[in-house]
PDB file of C-alpha atoms in Angstrom:
ATOM      1  CA  MET A   1     -19.226 -12.296  11.126  1.00 64.00           C
ATOM      2  CA  PRO A   2     -15.633 -12.354   9.875  1.00 82.00           C
ATOM      3  CA  GLU A   3     -13.730  -9.243  10.917  1.00 91.00           C
ATOM      4  CA  GLY A   4     -11.106  -7.225   9.109  1.00 94.00           C
ATOM      5  CA  ASP A   5      -8.239  -9.556   9.931  1.00 94.00           C
ATOM      6  CA  SER A   6     -10.138 -12.567   8.540  1.00 93.00           C
ATOM      7  CA  ILE A   7     -10.992 -10.687   5.352  1.00 96.00           C
ATOM      8  CA  TRP A   8      -7.342  -9.649   4.984  1.00 96.00           C
ATOM      9  CA  ARG A   9      -6.271 -13.303   5.166  1.00 95.00           C
ATOM     10  CA  ALA A  10      -8.992 -14.360   2.716  1.00 96.00           C
ATOM     11  CA  ALA A  11      -7.844 -11.697   0.245  1.00 97.00           C
ATOM     12  CA  ALA A  12      -4.234 -12.853   0.600  1.00 97.00           C
ATOM     13  CA  ARG A  13      -5.216 -16.478  -0.135  1.00 97.00           C
ATOM     14  CA  LEU A  14      -7.283 -15.508  -3.164  1.00 98.00           C
ATOM     15  CA  HIS A  15      -4.603 -13.158  -4.460  1.00 98.00           C
ATOM     16  CA  SER A  16      -1.944 -15.854  -4.154  1.00 98.00           C
ATOM     17  CA  ALA A  17      -4.111 -18.361  -6.034  1.00 98.00           C
ATOM     18  CA  LEU A  18      -5.532 -16.125  -8.764  1.00 98.00           C
ATOM     19  CA  ALA A  19      -3.447 -13.005  -9.364  1.00 98.00           C
ATOM     20  CA  GLY A  20      -1.464 -13.023 -12.588  1.00 98.00           C
ATOM     21  CA  HIS A  21      -3.355 -16.021 -13.972  1.00 98.00           C
ATOM     22  CA  GLU A  22      -5.977 -16.284 -16.676  1.00 98.00           C
ATOM     23  CA  LEU A  23      -9.391 -17.543 -15.613  1.00 98.00           C
ATOM     24  CA  THR A  24     -10.319 -20.844 -17.216  1.00 98.00           C
ATOM     25  CA  ARG A  25     -13.605 -21.029 -15.340  1.00 97.00           C
ATOM     26  CA  CYS A  26     -16.136 -18.502 -14.062  1.00 98.00           C
ATOM     27  CA  ASP A  27     -19.503 -19.371 -12.562  1.00 98.00           C
ATOM     28  CA  LEU A  28     -21.470 -16.675 -10.701  1.00 98.00           C
ATOM     29  CA  ARG A  29     -24.502 -18.398  -9.207  1.00 98.00           C
ATOM     30  CA  VAL A  30     -26.660 -15.371  -8.522  1.00 97.00           C
ATOM     31  CA  PRO A  31     -29.534 -14.451 -10.838  1.00 96.00           C
ATOM     32  CA  ARG A  32     -28.322 -10.968 -11.764  1.00 96.00           C
ATOM     33  CA  PHE A  33     -24.899 -12.134 -12.960  1.00 97.00           C
ATOM     34  CA  ALA A  34     -25.568 -15.768 -13.861  1.00 95.00           C
ATOM     35  CA  THR A  35     -24.764 -15.131 -17.533  1.00 96.00           C
ATOM     36  CA  SER A  36     -21.626 -13.087 -16.854  1.00 97.00           C
ATOM     37  CA  ASP A  37     -18.397 -14.761 -17.924  1.00 96.00           C
ATOM     38  CA  LEU A  38     -14.900 -13.666 -16.932  1.00 98.00           C
ATOM     39  CA  THR A  39     -13.202 -16.621 -18.625  1.00 98.00           C
ATOM     40  CA  GLY A  40     -10.064 -15.562 -20.473  1.00 98.00           C
ATOM     41  CA  ARG A  41      -9.462 -12.511 -18.301  1.00 98.00           C
ATOM     42  CA  THR A  42      -6.418 -12.290 -16.048  1.00 98.00           C
ATOM     43  CA  THR A  43      -6.893 -11.563 -12.360  1.00 98.00           C
ATOM     44  CA  LEU A  44      -4.929  -8.440 -11.525  1.00 98.00           C
ATOM     45  CA  GLU A  45      -5.295  -8.498  -7.741  1.00 98.00           C
ATOM     46  CA  VAL A  46      -7.586  -9.359  -4.866  1.00 98.00           C
ATOM     47  CA  VAL A  47      -7.738  -6.738  -2.122  1.00 98.00           C
ATOM     48  CA  PRO A  48      -9.697  -6.313   1.100  1.00 97.00           C
ATOM     49  CA  ARG A  49     -11.676  -3.179   1.915  1.00 97.00           C
ATOM     50  CA  GLY A  50     -12.911  -3.381   5.494  1.00 95.00           C
ATOM     51  CA  LYS A  51     -15.094  -6.491   5.494  1.00 95.00           C
ATOM     52  CA  HIS A  52     -15.435  -6.500   1.698  1.00 97.00           C
ATOM     53  CA  LEU A  53     -13.397  -8.327  -0.955  1.00 98.00           C
ATOM     54  CA  LEU A  54     -12.573  -6.841  -4.351  1.00 98.00           C
ATOM     55  CA  ALA A  55     -11.201  -9.121  -7.073  1.00 98.00           C
ATOM     56  CA  ARG A  56     -10.016  -6.986  -9.988  1.00 98.00           C
ATOM     57  CA  PHE A  57      -9.680  -8.317 -13.526  1.00 98.00           C
ATOM     58  CA  GLU A  58      -8.194  -7.016 -16.744  1.00 98.00           C
ATOM     59  CA  GLY A  59     -10.674  -5.083 -18.802  1.00 97.00           C
ATOM     60  CA  GLY A  60     -11.717  -2.929 -15.850  1.00 98.00           C
ATOM     61  CA  LEU A  61     -14.039  -5.330 -14.041  1.00 98.00           C
ATOM     62  CA  THR A  62     -14.267  -6.069 -10.315  1.00 98.00           C
ATOM     63  CA  LEU A  63     -16.032  -8.882  -8.483  1.00 98.00           C
ATOM     64  CA  HIS A  64     -17.255  -7.486  -5.165  1.00 98.00           C
ATOM     65  CA  THR A  65     -18.153 -10.020  -2.473  1.00 98.00           C
ATOM     66  CA  HIS A  66     -19.004  -9.892   1.209  1.00 97.00           C
ATOM     67  CA  LEU A  67     -18.914 -12.890   3.552  1.00 96.00           C
ATOM     68  CA  GLY A  68     -21.777 -11.817   5.787  1.00 93.00           C
ATOM     69  CA  MET A  69     -22.239 -13.938   8.897  1.00 90.00           C
ATOM     70  CA  ASP A  70     -21.021 -17.316   7.673  1.00 92.00           C
ATOM     71  CA  GLY A  71     -19.778 -16.995   4.107  1.00 96.00           C
ATOM     72  CA  SER A  72     -16.309 -18.128   3.037  1.00 97.00           C
ATOM     73  CA  TRP A  73     -13.954 -18.360   0.085  1.00 98.00           C
ATOM     74  CA  ARG A  74     -12.031 -21.620  -0.202  1.00 98.00           C
ATOM     75  CA  VAL A  75      -9.149 -22.404  -2.540  1.00 98.00           C
ATOM     76  CA  PHE A  76      -8.581 -25.906  -3.937  1.00 98.00           C
ATOM     77  CA  PRO A  77      -6.234 -27.503  -6.473  1.00 97.00           C
ATOM     78  CA  ALA A  78      -7.714 -27.178  -9.946  1.00 96.00           C
ATOM     79  CA  HIS A  79      -8.760 -30.821 -10.083  1.00 91.00           C
ATOM     80  CA  GLY A  80      -9.223 -31.387  -6.349  1.00 94.00           C
ATOM     81  CA  ALA A  81     -12.431 -32.107  -4.493  1.00 96.00           C
ATOM     82  CA  TRP A  82     -14.352 -29.165  -3.017  1.00 97.00           C
ATOM     83  CA  HIS A  83     -15.488 -29.033   0.580  1.00 95.00           C
ATOM     84  CA  GLY A  84     -17.105 -26.175   2.438  1.00 95.00           C
ATOM     85  CA  GLY A  85     -20.772 -26.912   2.134  1.00 96.00           C
ATOM     86  CA  PRO A  86     -23.370 -28.429  -0.211  1.00 97.00           C
ATOM     87  CA  ASP A  87     -23.419 -27.382  -3.854  1.00 96.00           C
ATOM     88  CA  HIS A  88     -26.564 -25.276  -3.420  1.00 97.00           C
ATOM     89  CA  GLU A  89     -24.620 -22.964  -1.075  1.00 98.00           C
ATOM     90  CA  ILE A  90     -21.986 -22.129  -3.717  1.00 98.00           C
ATOM     91  CA  ARG A  91     -22.380 -18.576  -5.028  1.00 98.00           C
ATOM     92  CA  ALA A  92     -19.204 -18.096  -7.084  1.00 98.00           C
ATOM     93  CA  VAL A  93     -16.495 -20.173  -8.728  1.00 98.00           C
ATOM     94  CA  LEU A  94     -13.279 -18.743 -10.186  1.00 98.00           C
ATOM     95  CA  GLY A  95     -10.813 -21.194 -11.682  1.00 98.00           C
ATOM     96  CA  THR A  96      -7.342 -21.124 -13.230  1.00 98.00           C
ATOM     97  CA  ALA A  97      -5.165 -23.917 -14.597  1.00 97.00           C
ATOM     98  CA  ARG A  98      -3.780 -24.437 -11.087  1.00 97.00           C
ATOM     99  CA  HIS A  99      -6.430 -23.417  -8.564  1.00 98.00           C
ATOM    100  CA  THR A 100     -10.167 -23.111  -8.080  1.00 98.00           C
ATOM    101  CA  ALA A 101     -11.636 -20.550  -5.665  1.00 98.00           C
ATOM    102  CA  VAL A 102     -15.133 -21.371  -4.444  1.00 98.00           C
ATOM    103  CA  GLY A 103     -17.330 -18.901  -2.576  1.00 98.00           C
ATOM    104  CA  TYR A 104     -19.835 -20.447  -0.174  1.00 98.00           C
ATOM    105  CA  ARG A 105     -22.895 -18.710   1.327  1.00 98.00           C
ATOM    106  CA  LEU A 106     -21.890 -15.265   0.041  1.00 98.00           C
ATOM    107  CA  PRO A 107     -24.745 -12.814   0.626  1.00 97.00           C
ATOM    108  CA  VAL A 108     -23.172 -10.281  -1.757  1.00 97.00           C
ATOM    109  CA  VAL A 109     -21.855 -11.200  -5.212  1.00 98.00           C
ATOM    110  CA  GLU A 110     -21.668  -8.216  -7.524  1.00 98.00           C
ATOM    111  CA  LEU A 111     -19.841  -7.661 -10.791  1.00 98.00           C
ATOM    112  CA  LEU A 112     -19.105  -3.995 -11.491  1.00 98.00           C
ATOM    113  CA  ARG A 113     -16.722  -1.763 -13.324  1.00 98.00           C
ATOM    114  CA  THR A 114     -13.555  -1.144 -11.353  1.00 98.00           C
ATOM    115  CA  THR A 115     -14.131   2.588 -11.732  1.00 98.00           C
ATOM    116  CA  ASP A 116     -17.476   2.117  -9.943  1.00 98.00           C
ATOM    117  CA  GLU A 117     -16.087   0.394  -6.828  1.00 98.00           C
ATOM    118  CA  GLY A 118     -16.946   3.475  -4.819  1.00 96.00           C
ATOM    119  CA  ARG A 119     -20.601   2.624  -5.272  1.00 96.00           C
ATOM    120  CA  ALA A 120     -20.019  -0.567  -3.279  1.00 97.00           C
ATOM    121  CA  VAL A 121     -17.425   0.497  -0.705  1.00 97.00           C
ATOM    122  CA  GLY A 122     -17.205   4.276  -0.922  1.00 96.00           C
ATOM    123  CA  HIS A 123     -19.297   4.706   2.223  1.00 97.00           C
ATOM    124  CA  LEU A 124     -16.684   2.983   4.391  1.00 97.00           C
ATOM    125  CA  GLY A 125     -14.476   4.848   6.819  1.00 97.00           C
ATOM    126  CA  PRO A 126     -10.675   4.466   6.952  1.00 97.00           C
ATOM    127  CA  ASP A 127      -9.684   0.833   6.498  1.00 97.00           C
ATOM    128  CA  LEU A 128      -7.829  -0.432   9.565  1.00 96.00           C
ATOM    129  CA  LEU A 129      -5.678  -2.680   7.367  1.00 96.00           C
ATOM    130  CA  GLY A 130      -5.650  -0.606   4.209  1.00 95.00           C
ATOM    131  CA  PRO A 131      -3.417   2.033   2.641  1.00 93.00           C
ATOM    132  CA  ASP A 132      -5.982   4.715   3.484  1.00 91.00           C
ATOM    133  CA  TRP A 133      -5.730   4.152   7.251  1.00 96.00           C
ATOM    134  CA  ASP A 134      -5.936   7.452   9.117  1.00 96.00           C
ATOM    135  CA  ALA A 135      -6.309   7.288  12.910  1.00 96.00           C
ATOM    136  CA  GLU A 136      -7.129  10.988  13.212  1.00 97.00           C
ATOM    137  CA  ARG A 137      -9.949  10.743  10.691  1.00 97.00           C
ATOM    138  CA  ALA A 138     -11.305   7.577  12.290  1.00 97.00           C
ATOM    139  CA  ALA A 139     -11.292   9.283  15.685  1.00 97.00           C
ATOM    140  CA  ALA A 140     -13.092  12.298  14.248  1.00 98.00           C
ATOM    141  CA  ASN A 141     -15.753   9.972  12.816  1.00 98.00           C
ATOM    142  CA  LEU A 142     -16.275   8.367  16.232  1.00 98.00           C
ATOM    143  CA  LEU A 143     -16.542  11.757  17.929  1.00 98.00           C
ATOM    144  CA  ALA A 144     -19.072  13.043  15.392  1.00 98.00           C
ATOM    145  CA  THR A 145     -21.917  11.365  17.335  1.00 97.00           C
ATOM    146  CA  PRO A 146     -20.982  11.951  20.992  1.00 98.00           C
ATOM    147  CA  GLY A 147     -24.217  10.504  22.344  1.00 98.00           C
ATOM    148  CA  ARG A 148     -23.773   7.156  20.619  1.00 98.00           C
ATOM    149  CA  PRO A 149     -22.645   4.134  22.676  1.00 98.00           C
ATOM    150  CA  LEU A 150     -18.996   3.356  22.005  1.00 98.00           C
ATOM    151  CA  GLY A 151     -19.678  -0.267  21.061  1.00 98.00           C
ATOM    152  CA  GLU A 152     -22.133   0.759  18.352  1.00 98.00           C
ATOM    153  CA  ALA A 153     -19.821   3.483  17.063  1.00 98.00           C
ATOM    154  CA  LEU A 154     -16.915   1.040  16.748  1.00 98.00           C
ATOM    155  CA  LEU A 155     -19.050  -1.397  14.751  1.00 97.00           C
ATOM    156  CA  ASP A 156     -20.259   1.283  12.331  1.00 97.00           C
ATOM    157  CA  GLN A 157     -18.139   0.651   9.244  1.00 97.00           C
ATOM    158  CA  ARG A 158     -18.703   4.251   8.141  1.00 97.00           C
ATOM    159  CA  ASN A 159     -16.531   5.356  11.062  1.00 98.00           C
ATOM    160  CA  LEU A 160     -13.670   2.904  10.593  1.00 97.00           C
ATOM    161  CA  ALA A 161     -13.766  -0.268   8.543  1.00 97.00           C
ATOM    162  CA  GLY A 162     -12.848  -3.703   9.833  1.00 96.00           C
ATOM    163  CA  ILE A 163     -14.011  -3.974  13.451  1.00 96.00           C
ATOM    164  CA  GLY A 164     -16.440  -6.745  14.354  1.00 95.00           C
ATOM    165  CA  ASN A 165     -18.041  -7.915  17.559  1.00 95.00           C
ATOM    166  CA  ILE A 166     -14.921  -9.555  19.006  1.00 95.00           C
ATOM    167  CA  PHE A 167     -12.655  -6.552  18.629  1.00 96.00           C
ATOM    168  CA  LYS A 168     -15.469  -4.253  19.769  1.00 97.00           C
ATOM    169  CA  SER A 169     -15.618  -5.924  23.180  1.00 97.00           C
ATOM    170  CA  GLU A 170     -11.846  -6.167  23.447  1.00 97.00           C
ATOM    171  CA  LEU A 171     -11.286  -2.505  22.564  1.00 97.00           C
ATOM    172  CA  CYS A 172     -13.842  -1.320  25.105  1.00 98.00           C
ATOM    173  CA  TYR A 173     -12.043  -3.417  27.708  1.00 98.00           C
ATOM    174  CA  LEU A 174      -8.707  -1.859  26.803  1.00 97.00           C
ATOM    175  CA  ALA A 175     -10.307   1.598  27.064  1.00 96.00           C
ATOM    176  CA  GLN A 176     -11.635   0.577  30.524  1.00 97.00           C
ATOM    177  CA  VAL A 177     -15.196   1.637  29.700  1.00 98.00           C
ATOM    178  CA  THR A 178     -18.333  -0.391  29.000  1.00 98.00           C
ATOM    179  CA  PRO A 179     -19.581  -0.683  25.415  1.00 98.00           C
ATOM    180  CA  TRP A 180     -22.674   1.346  26.415  1.00 98.00           C
ATOM    181  CA  THR A 181     -20.616   4.392  27.377  1.00 98.00           C
ATOM    182  CA  PRO A 182     -21.479   7.364  25.117  1.00 98.00           C
ATOM    183  CA  VAL A 183     -18.499   8.406  23.029  1.00 98.00           C
ATOM    184  CA  GLY A 184     -18.749  11.902  24.428  1.00 97.00           C
ATOM    185  CA  ASP A 185     -18.448  10.559  27.989  1.00 97.00           C
ATOM    186  CA  LEU A 186     -15.077   8.946  27.399  1.00 97.00           C
ATOM    187  CA  PRO A 187     -12.309  10.358  29.581  1.00 94.00           C
ATOM    188  CA  ASP A 188     -10.715  13.097  27.458  1.00 95.00           C
ATOM    189  CA  PRO A 189     -12.792  12.004  24.424  1.00 97.00           C
ATOM    190  CA  ALA A 190     -10.518  13.405  21.700  1.00 96.00           C
ATOM    191  CA  THR A 191      -7.376  11.758  23.050  1.00 96.00           C
ATOM    192  CA  THR A 192      -9.120   8.488  23.925  1.00 96.00           C
ATOM    193  CA  ALA A 193     -10.717   8.220  20.468  1.00 97.00           C
ATOM    194  CA  VAL A 194      -7.322   8.544  18.766  1.00 96.00           C
ATOM    195  CA  ARG A 195      -5.794   5.980  21.122  1.00 96.00           C
ATOM    196  CA  LEU A 196      -8.699   3.577  20.476  1.00 96.00           C
ATOM    197  CA  ALA A 197      -8.299   3.943  16.718  1.00 97.00           C
ATOM    198  CA  ALA A 198      -4.570   3.311  17.012  1.00 96.00           C
ATOM    199  CA  ALA A 199      -5.171   0.287  19.261  1.00 96.00           C
ATOM    200  CA  ALA A 200      -7.697  -1.122  16.785  1.00 96.00           C
ATOM    201  CA  HIS A 201      -5.161  -0.776  13.972  1.00 96.00           C
ATOM    202  CA  ARG A 202      -2.449  -2.432  16.062  1.00 96.00           C
ATOM    203  CA  LEU A 203      -4.657  -5.348  17.152  1.00 95.00           C
ATOM    204  CA  LEU A 204      -6.002  -6.146  13.693  1.00 95.00           C
ATOM    205  CA  ARG A 205      -2.543  -5.898  12.162  1.00 94.00           C
ATOM    206  CA  ALA A 206      -1.180  -8.273  14.813  1.00 93.00           C
ATOM    207  CA  ASN A 207      -3.909 -10.793  13.976  1.00 93.00           C
ATOM    208  CA  THR A 208      -3.327 -11.069  10.232  1.00 92.00           C
ATOM    209  CA  GLY A 209      -1.039 -14.092  10.628  1.00 84.00           C
ATOM    210  CA  ASP A 210      -1.850 -17.528   9.279  1.00 73.00           C
ATOM    211  CA  SER A 211      -2.902 -19.089  12.596  1.00 69.00           C
ATOM    212  CA  GLY A 212      -6.439 -17.690  12.417  1.00 68.00           C
ATOM    213  CA  THR A 213      -6.545 -17.623  16.233  1.00 78.00           C
ATOM    214  CA  ARG A 214      -7.287 -14.143  17.531  1.00 89.00           C
ATOM    215  CA  ASN A 215      -5.169 -12.853  20.359  1.00 91.00           C
ATOM    216  CA  THR A 216      -5.463  -9.509  22.135  1.00 93.00           C
ATOM    217  CA  THR A 217      -3.828 -10.364  25.465  1.00 92.00           C
ATOM    218  CA  GLY A 218      -0.420 -11.442  24.206  1.00 89.00           C
ATOM    219  CA  VAL A 219      -0.871 -14.699  26.167  1.00 89.00           C
ATOM    220  CA  ARG A 220      -0.724 -17.878  24.094  1.00 83.00           C
ATOM    221  CA  ARG A 221      -2.190 -20.139  26.750  1.00 86.00           C
ATOM    222  CA  ARG A 222      -5.472 -21.684  25.597  1.00 87.00           C
ATOM    223  CA  GLY A 223      -8.492 -19.867  26.980  1.00 84.00           C
ATOM    224  CA  GLN A 224      -6.532 -16.698  27.720  1.00 90.00           C
ATOM    225  CA  GLU A 225      -6.140 -15.275  24.224  1.00 94.00           C
ATOM    226  CA  LEU A 226      -8.912 -12.680  24.707  1.00 96.00           C
ATOM    227  CA  PHE A 227      -9.618 -10.393  27.643  1.00 97.00           C
ATOM    228  CA  VAL A 228     -13.422 -10.624  27.773  1.00 97.00           C
ATOM    229  CA  TYR A 229     -14.994 -11.848  24.528  1.00 97.00           C
ATOM    230  CA  GLY A 230     -16.549 -15.295  24.979  1.00 96.00           C
ATOM    231  CA  ARG A 231     -15.560 -15.363  28.656  1.00 97.00           C
ATOM    232  CA  ALA A 232     -18.987 -14.880  30.275  1.00 97.00           C
ATOM    233  CA  HIS A 233     -18.982 -15.972  33.942  1.00 97.00           C
ATOM    234  CA  ARG A 234     -15.252 -16.690  33.804  1.00 97.00           C
ATOM    235  CA  PRO A 235     -12.799 -14.608  35.840  1.00 96.00           C
ATOM    236  CA  CYS A 236     -11.383 -11.436  34.345  1.00 96.00           C
ATOM    237  CA  LEU A 237      -7.741 -12.038  33.503  1.00 94.00           C
ATOM    238  CA  ARG A 238      -6.786  -8.815  35.230  1.00 95.00           C
ATOM    239  CA  CYS A 239      -8.910  -8.652  38.402  1.00 96.00           C
ATOM    240  CA  GLY A 240     -10.650 -12.030  38.723  1.00 96.00           C
ATOM    241  CA  THR A 241     -14.195 -10.621  38.661  1.00 97.00           C
ATOM    242  CA  PRO A 242     -16.605 -12.764  36.601  1.00 98.00           C
ATOM    243  CA  VAL A 243     -17.028 -11.367  33.095  1.00 98.00           C
ATOM    244  CA  ARG A 244     -20.587 -10.407  32.187  1.00 98.00           C
ATOM    245  CA  GLU A 245     -22.505 -10.740  28.925  1.00 98.00           C
ATOM    246  CA  ALA A 246     -25.515  -8.900  27.511  1.00 98.00           C
ATOM    247  CA  PRO A 247     -26.782  -8.100  24.012  1.00 97.00           C
ATOM    248  CA  GLN A 248     -25.986  -4.802  22.336  1.00 96.00           C
ATOM    249  CA  ASP A 249     -27.787  -4.249  19.083  1.00 92.00           C
ATOM    250  CA  ASP A 250     -28.672  -7.972  19.153  1.00 92.00           C
ATOM    251  CA  ARG A 251     -25.015  -9.034  19.409  1.00 94.00           C
ATOM    252  CA  PRO A 252     -23.449 -10.726  22.434  1.00 96.00           C
ATOM    253  CA  THR A 253     -21.259  -8.213  24.237  1.00 98.00           C
ATOM    254  CA  TYR A 254     -18.814  -8.844  27.065  1.00 98.00           C
ATOM    255  CA  TRP A 255     -17.314  -6.636  29.774  1.00 98.00           C
ATOM    256  CA  CYS A 256     -15.708  -6.752  33.192  1.00 98.00           C
ATOM    257  CA  PRO A 257     -17.880  -4.922  35.774  1.00 98.00           C
ATOM    258  CA  ARG A 258     -14.820  -3.989  37.811  1.00 98.00           C
ATOM    259  CA  CYS A 259     -12.256  -3.019  35.184  1.00 98.00           C
ATOM    260  CA  GLN A 260     -14.727  -1.142  32.980  1.00 98.00           C
ATOM    261  CA  SER A 261     -16.731   1.845  34.165  1.00 97.00           C
ATOM    262  CA  GLY A 262     -19.873   3.266  32.607  1.00 97.00           C
ATOM    263  CA  PRO A 263     -23.501   2.345  31.960  1.00 98.00           C
ATOM    264  CA  THR A 264     -24.673  -1.251  31.535  1.00 96.00           C
ATOM    265  CA  PRO A 265     -27.988  -2.760  30.420  1.00 93.00           C
TER     266      PRO A 265
END
């Protein structure tokens, strides 16, 4: 599933293509909103909220979308060919005189009043890449369930919005604990939770560039961009011990058995 940095980049692309321009085409290919038409309205802005996208239009309307596991928004020249999947996978089309934005495989396409956005995203915790970011509040949210495994707590968007499976594994590595470690068992839980929240903010912010290649190690050499994620059976970059993999909440999770202490499956 795309993580907060990917959603931030998607919002930036859509904002650049649509904001300030009048829609000349609108096609929402979901039954509930199939007859809705935004043609003639100007796009005010496209902003990310955690893993959600909010496209706001004049007249107080917002198109709320979520990419799910494999959805995407692609931007093409107004009269260019589309590519991103077969036509039956297209869920939304927004066009201007210059660009056409096409949403493929979007599990959530919802048109709502801008004043009602809270109904769609109000449950989310502080956005790691948003203006509401608050490390202290995010840490307090994590600490609210001390018996919960850290990996699960980091993925809960109600605690802090934007972390996905890659950053979950990487953050647990940086904290030197396994993803199955209860939050309350962290060394000096209050201090560690704040440091984790700050590290998450720093990592996601550092990965909002155009390259699309995630990097948490600071090393640009191919195959060494991440500490543990996707490195099962390969040597830990720090100690050389083979990285291990196991599912957590049905998601592949990675850790170094030497560098990270705590319970394991």
